[in-house]
CSV table of C-alpha atoms in Angstrom, one decimal:
chain,number,residue,atom,x,y,z
A,727,UNK,CA,90.5,99.0,119.2
A,728,UNK,CA,92.2,102.0,120.8
A,729,UNK,CA,94.5,104.0,118.7
A,730,UNK,CA,95.3,107.1,120.8
A,731,UNK,CA,98.4,108.2,118.9
A,732,UNK,CA,97.2,108.0,115.3
A,733,UNK,CA,99.7,109.9,113.1
A,734,UNK,CA,98.8,108.7,109.7
A,735,UNK,CA,96.3,106.2,108.3
A,736,UNK,CA,98.4,104.9,105.4
A,737,UNK,CA,95.4,103.1,103.8
A,738,UNK,CA,93.9,106.5,103.1
A,739,UNK,CA,96.8,107.2,100.7
A,740,UNK,CA,95.8,104.2,98.6
A,741,UNK,CA,92.1,105.1,98.8
A,742,UNK,CA,92.8,108.7,97.7
A,743,UNK,CA,94.8,107.4,94.8
A,744,UNK,CA,92.1,104.9,93.7
A,745,UNK,CA,89.4,107.6,93.9
A,746,UNK,CA,91.4,110.0,91.8
A,747,UNK,CA,92.2,107.4,89.2
A,748,UNK,CA,88.5,106.4,89.1
A,749,UNK,CA,87.5,110.0,88.4
A,750,UNK,CA,90.1,110.4,85.7
A,751,UNK,CA,89.0,107.3,83.8
A,752,UNK,CA,85.4,108.4,84.1
A,753,UNK,CA,86.2,111.7,82.4
A,754,UNK,CA,88.5,110.1,79.9
A,755,UNK,CA,86.2,107.3,78.8
A,756,UNK,CA,82.6,107.5,79.9
A,757,UNK,CA,82.1,111.2,79.6
A,758,UNK,CA,83.0,111.0,75.9
A,759,UNK,CA,81.6,107.5,75.2
A,760,UNK,CA,85.1,106.8,73.9
A,761,UNK,CA,84.6,103.1,73.1
A,762,UNK,CA,82.3,101.5,70.6
A,763,UNK,CA,81.4,98.8,73.1
A,764,UNK,CA,78.8,100.4,75.3
A,765,UNK,CA,79.3,98.0,78.3
A,766,UNK,CA,82.9,99.3,78.5
A,767,UNK,CA,81.8,102.9,78.7
A,768,UNK,CA,79.1,101.9,81.3
A,769,UNK,CA,81.8,100.1,83.4
A,770,UNK,CA,84.0,103.1,83.6
A,771,UNK,CA,81.1,105.3,84.5
A,772,UNK,CA,81.5,103.9,88.0
A,773,UNK,CA,84.5,106.2,88.2
A,774,UNK,CA,82.3,109.0,89.2
A,775,UNK,CA,81.8,107.3,92.6
A,776,UNK,CA,85.4,108.3,93.5
A,777,UNK,CA,83.7,111.4,94.7
A,778,UNK,CA,81.8,109.8,97.6
A,779,UNK,CA,85.0,108.0,98.5
A,780,UNK,CA,86.8,111.4,98.9
A,781,UNK,CA,84.0,112.7,101.1
A,782,UNK,CA,84.2,109.7,103.5
A,783,UNK,CA,88.0,110.2,103.6
A,784,UNK,CA,87.6,113.9,104.4
A,785,UNK,CA,85.2,113.1,107.2
A,786,UNK,CA,87.7,110.7,108.7
A,787,UNK,CA,90.9,112.8,108.5
A,788,UNK,CA,89.3,116.1,109.5
A,789,UNK,CA,87.7,114.5,112.6
A,790,UNK,CA,91.0,112.8,113.6
A,791,UNK,CA,92.8,116.2,113.2
A,792,UNK,CA,90.3,118.0,115.4
A,793,UNK,CA,90.4,115.2,118.0
A,794,UNK,CA,94.2,115.1,118.1
A,795,UNK,CA,94.5,118.9,118.4
A,796,UNK,CA,91.8,119.2,121.1
A,797,UNK,CA,89.9,121.7,118.8
A,798,UNK,CA,87.6,124.3,120.4
A,799,UNK,CA,85.6,127.1,118.8
A,800,UNK,CA,88.3,129.6,119.9
A,801,UNK,CA,90.7,127.9,117.5
A,802,UNK,CA,88.4,128.7,114.5
A,803,UNK,CA,90.7,131.2,112.9
A,804,UNK,CA,93.8,129.0,113.0
A,805,UNK,CA,91.9,126.0,111.8
A,806,UNK,CA,90.4,127.8,108.9
A,807,UNK,CA,93.7,129.4,108.0
A,808,UNK,CA,95.3,125.9,108.1
A,809,UNK,CA,92.7,124.5,105.7
A,810,UNK,CA,92.9,127.5,103.3
A,811,UNK,CA,96.7,127.3,103.1
A,812,UNK,CA,96.5,123.6,102.4
A,813,UNK,CA,94.0,123.6,99.6
A,814,UNK,CA,93.8,127.1,98.2
A,815,UNK,CA,97.2,127.7,96.5
A,816,UNK,CA,97.0,124.4,94.4
A,817,UNK,CA,93.4,125.2,93.6
A,818,UNK,CA,94.1,128.8,92.5
A,819,UNK,CA,97.0,127.7,90.3
A,820,UNK,CA,94.8,125.0,88.8
A,821,UNK,CA,92.1,127.6,88.2
A,822,UNK,CA,94.6,129.9,86.4
A,823,UNK,CA,95.9,127.0,84.3
A,824,UNK,CA,92.4,126.0,83.3
A,825,UNK,CA,91.5,129.6,82.3
A,826,UNK,CA,94.8,129.8,80.3
A,827,UNK,CA,93.8,126.6,78.5
A,828,UNK,CA,90.4,128.0,77.6
A,829,UNK,CA,92.0,131.1,76.1
A,830,UNK,CA,94.6,129.0,74.3
A,831,UNK,CA,92.0,126.6,72.7
A,832,UNK,CA,90.5,129.6,70.9
A,833,UNK,CA,93.7,129.7,68.9
A,834,UNK,CA,93.6,126.0,67.8
A,835,UNK,CA,92.2,125.5,64.3
A,836,UNK,CA,89.2,123.2,64.3
A,837,UNK,CA,88.4,123.6,68.0
A,838,UNK,CA,84.7,123.2,68.9
A,839,UNK,CA,83.2,126.7,68.4
A,840,UNK,CA,82.1,127.2,72.0
A,841,UNK,CA,83.4,130.1,74.0
A,842,UNK,CA,84.4,128.6,77.4
A,843,UNK,CA,86.2,131.6,78.7
A,844,UNK,CA,84.8,132.7,82.1
A,845,UNK,CA,83.7,136.2,82.9
A,846,UNK,CA,85.3,138.3,85.7
A,847,UNK,CA,82.2,137.5,87.9
A,848,UNK,CA,82.6,133.8,87.4
A,849,UNK,CA,86.3,133.9,88.3
A,850,UNK,CA,85.6,136.0,91.4
A,851,UNK,CA,83.0,133.4,92.5
A,852,UNK,CA,85.5,130.6,92.0
A,853,UNK,CA,87.9,132.1,94.5
A,854,UNK,CA,85.3,131.9,97.2
A,855,UNK,CA,83.8,128.5,96.1
A,856,UNK,CA,80.5,130.4,95.5
A,857,UNK,CA,79.6,129.3,92.0
A,858,UNK,CA,77.0,126.8,93.1
A,859,UNK,CA,75.0,129.6,94.9
A,860,UNK,CA,74.3,131.6,91.7
A,861,UNK,CA,72.1,130.7,88.8
A,862,UNK,CA,73.7,130.6,85.3
A,863,UNK,CA,77.3,130.5,86.6
A,864,UNK,CA,79.3,127.4,85.7
A,865,UNK,CA,82.5,125.8,87.1
A,866,UNK,CA,85.3,126.2,84.6
A,867,UNK,CA,86.6,122.7,85.6
A,868,UNK,CA,84.0,119.9,86.1
A,869,UNK,CA,85.7,118.7,89.3
A,870,UNK,CA,85.8,122.0,91.1
A,871,UNK,CA,82.2,121.7,92.5
A,872,UNK,CA,83.5,119.0,94.9
A,873,UNK,CA,86.0,121.5,96.4
A,874,UNK,CA,83.1,123.8,97.3
A,875,UNK,CA,81.4,120.9,99.1
A,876,UNK,CA,84.7,120.1,100.9
A,877,UNK,CA,85.1,123.7,102.0
A,878,UNK,CA,81.5,123.9,103.3
A,879,UNK,CA,82.4,120.8,105.3
A,880,UNK,CA,85.4,122.4,106.8
A,881,UNK,CA,83.3,125.3,107.9
A,882,UNK,CA,80.6,122.9,109.3
A,883,UNK,CA,83.2,121.1,111.4
A,884,UNK,CA,84.8,124.3,112.6
A,885,UNK,CA,81.4,125.5,114.0
A,886,UNK,CA,79.8,122.2,115.0
A,887,UNK,CA,82.8,120.0,115.6
A,888,UNK,CA,83.1,120.7,119.4
A,889,UNK,CA,79.5,119.6,119.9
A,890,UNK,CA,79.7,116.7,117.4
A,891,UNK,CA,82.8,115.3,118.9
A,892,UNK,CA,81.8,115.9,122.5
A,893,UNK,CA,79.1,114.2,124.6
A,894,UNK,CA,76.7,111.6,123.2
A,895,UNK,CA,73.6,113.8,123.5
A,896,UNK,CA,75.1,116.6,121.4
A,897,UNK,CA,76.6,114.2,118.9
A,898,UNK,CA,73.3,112.5,118.3
A,899,UNK,CA,71.4,115.7,118.1
A,900,UNK,CA,73.7,116.8,115.3
A,901,UNK,CA,73.6,113.4,113.6
A,902,UNK,CA,69.8,113.2,113.6
A,903,UNK,CA,69.4,116.7,112.3
A,904,UNK,CA,72.1,116.2,109.7
A,905,UNK,CA,70.6,113.0,108.4
A,906,UNK,CA,67.0,114.3,108.3
A,907,UNK,CA,67.8,117.6,106.5
A,908,UNK,CA,68.9,115.9,103.3
A,909,UNK,CA,65.7,113.9,103.2
A,910,UNK,CA,63.5,116.9,103.8
A,911,UNK,CA,65.4,119.2,101.4
A,912,UNK,CA,66.9,117.0,98.7
A,913,UNK,CA,68.8,118.2,95.7
A,914,UNK,CA,70.1,121.5,97.0
A,915,UNK,CA,73.5,120.7,95.5
A,916,UNK,CA,75.4,121.8,98.6
A,917,UNK,CA,76.9,120.1,101.7
A,918,UNK,CA,73.4,119.1,103.1
A,919,UNK,CA,73.0,116.5,100.3
A,920,UNK,CA,76.3,114.9,101.1
A,921,UNK,CA,76.3,115.0,104.9
A,922,UNK,CA,75.4,111.2,105.2
A,923,UNK,CA,78.7,110.4,103.5
A,924,UNK,CA,80.8,112.8,105.6
A,925,UNK,CA,79.1,111.4,108.7
A,926,UNK,CA,80.3,107.9,107.7
A,927,UNK,CA,83.9,109.2,107.8
A,928,UNK,CA,83.3,110.9,111.1
A,929,UNK,CA,81.9,107.7,112.6
A,930,UNK,CA,85.0,105.8,111.4
A,931,UNK,CA,87.3,108.3,113.1
A,932,UNK,CA,85.3,108.2,116.3
A,933,UNK,CA,85.4,104.4,116.3
A,934,UNK,CA,89.1,104.1,115.6
A,935,UNK,CA,89.8,106.3,118.6
A,936,UNK,CA,87.3,104.5,120.8
A,937,UNK,CA,85.1,107.6,121.2
A,938,UNK,CA,82.1,105.5,120.3
A,939,UNK,CA,81.2,101.9,120.9
A,940,UNK,CA,80.8,99.3,118.1
A,941,UNK,CA,77.0,99.4,118.6
A,942,UNK,CA,76.9,103.2,118.2
A,943,UNK,CA,79.1,103.0,115.2
A,944,UNK,CA,76.8,100.4,113.5
A,945,UNK,CA,73.7,102.6,114.3
A,946,UNK,CA,75.4,105.7,112.8
A,947,UNK,CA,76.4,103.8,109.7
A,948,UNK,CA,72.9,102.4,109.3
A,949,UNK,CA,71.4,105.9,109.6
A,950,UNK,CA,73.9,107.4,107.2
A,951,UNK,CA,73.2,104.6,104.7
A,952,UNK,CA,69.4,105.0,104.9
A,953,UNK,CA,69.6,108.8,104.5
A,954,UNK,CA,72.2,108.5,101.7
A,955,UNK,CA,70.1,106.0,99.7
A,956,UNK,CA,67.1,108.2,99.9
A,957,UNK,CA,68.9,111.3,98.8
A,958,UNK,CA,71.8,110.0,96.6
A,959,UNK,CA,71.0,106.5,95.6
A,960,UNK,CA,72.5,103.1,96.2
A,961,UNK,CA,75.8,103.4,94.2
A,962,UNK,CA,77.1,106.4,96.1
A,963,UNK,CA,76.3,104.8,99.4
A,964,UNK,CA,77.8,101.4,98.5
A,965,UNK,CA,81.1,103.0,97.5
A,966,UNK,CA,81.1,105.2,100.6
A,967,UNK,CA,80.4,102.2,102.9
A,968,UNK,CA,83.2,100.2,101.3
A,969,UNK,CA,85.6,103.1,101.8
A,970,UNK,CA,84.5,103.5,105.5
A,971,UNK,CA,84.9,99.8,106.2
A,972,UNK,CA,88.3,99.6,104.5
A,973,UNK,CA,89.6,102.5,106.6
A,974,UNK,CA,88.2,100.9,109.8
A,975,UNK,CA,89.4,97.4,109.2
A,976,UNK,CA,92.8,98.1,107.5
A,977,UNK,CA,93.9,101.5,108.8
A,978,UNK,CA,97.6,100.9,108.4
A,979,UNK,CA,97.7,98.9,105.1
A,980,UNK,CA,100.4,100.4,103.0
A,981,UNK,CA,102.0,100.1,99.6
A,982,UNK,CA,104.6,102.1,97.7
A,983,UNK,CA,102.2,102.5,94.7
A,984,UNK,CA,99.4,103.6,97.0
A,985,UNK,CA,101.6,106.1,98.8
A,986,UNK,CA,102.7,107.6,95.4
A,987,UNK,CA,99.1,108.0,94.1
A,988,UNK,CA,98.0,109.3,97.5
A,989,UNK,CA,100.5,112.1,97.4
A,990,UNK,CA,99.6,113.2,93.9
A,991,UNK,CA,95.8,112.5,94.2
A,992,UNK,CA,94.8,116.1,94.8
A,993,UNK,CA,97.0,117.4,91.9
A,994,UNK,CA,95.7,114.6,89.6
A,995,UNK,CA,92.1,115.4,90.5
A,996,UNK,CA,92.6,119.1,89.8
A,997,UNK,CA,94.5,118.8,86.5
A,998,UNK,CA,93.4,115.7,84.6
A,999,UNK,CA,90.6,117.6,82.8
A,1000,UNK,CA,93.1,120.0,81.2
A,1001,UNK,CA,95.9,117.4,80.6
A,1002,UNK,CA,94.9,113.8,79.9
A,1003,UNK,CA,91.3,114.6,78.9
A,1004,UNK,CA,92.4,117.4,76.5
A,1005,UNK,CA,94.9,115.1,74.9
A,1006,UNK,CA,92.4,112.4,74.5
A,1007,UNK,CA,89.8,114.7,73.0
A,1008,UNK,CA,92.2,116.1,70.5
A,1009,UNK,CA,93.6,112.8,69.3
A,1010,UNK,CA,90.4,110.6,69.5
A,1011,UNK,CA,89.1,112.1,66.3
A,1012,UNK,CA,92.0,110.4,64.5
A,1013,UNK,CA,91.6,106.9,66.0
A,1014,UNK,CA,89.3,104.4,64.5
A,1015,UNK,CA,89.4,101.4,66.8
A,1016,UNK,CA,89.0,100.5,70.4
A,1017,UNK,CA,92.5,99.1,70.5
A,1018,UNK,CA,93.9,102.5,69.6
A,1019,UNK,CA,91.6,104.1,72.1
A,1020,UNK,CA,93.0,101.9,74.9
A,1021,UNK,CA,96.5,103.2,74.0
A,1022,UNK,CA,95.2,106.7,73.9
A,1023,UNK,CA,93.7,106.4,77.4
A,1024,UNK,CA,97.0,105.0,78.7
A,1025,UNK,CA,99.0,107.8,77.2
A,1026,UNK,CA,96.5,110.4,78.5
A,1027,UNK,CA,96.6,108.9,82.0
A,1028,UNK,CA,100.4,108.8,82.0
A,1029,UNK,CA,100.5,112.4,80.9
A,1030,UNK,CA,98.1,113.4,83.7
A,1031,UNK,CA,100.2,111.5,86.3
A,1032,UNK,CA,103.4,113.1,85.1
A,1033,UNK,CA,102.0,116.6,85.3
A,1034,UNK,CA,100.4,115.9,88.7
A,1035,UNK,CA,103.7,114.7,90.0
A,1036,UNK,CA,105.5,117.9,89.2
A,1037,UNK,CA,102.5,120.0,90.3
A,1038,UNK,CA,102.7,118.3,93.7
A,1039,UNK,CA,106.4,119.0,94.0
A,1040,UNK,CA,106.4,122.6,92.9
A,1041,UNK,CA,103.0,123.8,94.0
A,1042,UNK,CA,101.2,121.5,96.4
A,1043,UNK,CA,104.0,120.4,98.7
A,1044,UNK,CA,105.1,123.9,99.7
A,1045,UNK,CA,101.5,124.8,100.7
A,1046,UNK,CA,101.3,121.5,102.6
A,1047,UNK,CA,104.5,122.4,104.5
A,1048,UNK,CA,103.1,125.9,105.4
A,1049,UNK,CA,99.9,124.4,106.6
A,1050,UNK,CA,101.6,122.0,108.9
A,1051,UNK,CA,103.5,124.9,110.5
A,1052,UNK,CA,100.2,126.3,111.8
A,1053,UNK,CA,99.4,125.2,115.3
A,1054,UNK,CA,95.8,124.0,115.9
A,1055,UNK,CA,94.7,123.8,119.5
A,1056,UNK,CA,98.3,124.3,120.7
A,1057,UNK,CA,99.7,121.2,119.0
A,1058,UNK,CA,101.5,120.4,115.8
A,1059,UNK,CA,101.2,117.6,113.3
A,1060,UNK,CA,97.5,117.1,112.8
A,1061,UNK,CA,96.5,114.1,110.8
A,1062,UNK,CA,94.5,115.9,108.1
A,1063,UNK,CA,96.1,116.6,104.7
């Protein structure tokens, strides 16, 4: 299937929305063992696998963007600036809001006596996504670690992309090295661990644009799955595979609900821990039944969605527009968000 003029894969909107909602419910329910029925908490623990879905999606959209723009290493500066303007302003605002919450909670009577306020060093490391490289330094928001992985992937594609997206020999050299490294050096906690999932997204983009044959696509997907299972385990790989296949088979599937949640997915992902999760944690101590907890989760989710909607309009959308104005490889309108 040749799709030379891909402008927007609408199914990715829905997948982003699903992944963001999964992570929200995981933090709302399973992280706190909110329900008395343990199987319910276990079911929603699957929400953490929204993260591998995001990584496959990023592999797809970044690859399509580089292919569409004819990216070369000489475009490194404009490419990196485009990505920074796209993700950094919402992230920094979310970081400031999180820190403000941590200071505000100290004023709330009955709050858990734990000082969560970050040091100046921790804040500085957050700005450069460097927290994971230093011992004893924590992310102030539990979801921020994935943004560091994403940014490492952007740098990886900026440097390796021309070779990876070029001739078959170079592509396979990168793929083989990238799939062996996680097996040889597992548990590093950085991009290397997650390369098999990003490579799945890259393979989807290359197949959609007819840059690789179906046989090569199957071989790449098989190698990614094997490496991923060894390093990450079956659940991460299953959710990643399902995401890759949905994008490949239904690239233009569209729904109004999916489009809405796709738009606010980044904001929802960034802010749910200091909106819905905080609300649930504060009120849960006063509820004494699973029925009330269901209502509590619904209100917390609605609160998170509402805040994410306005955050998208006032913070994220302006940075998205600025990012789109930056030419990459002499062209406008790249696919990546």
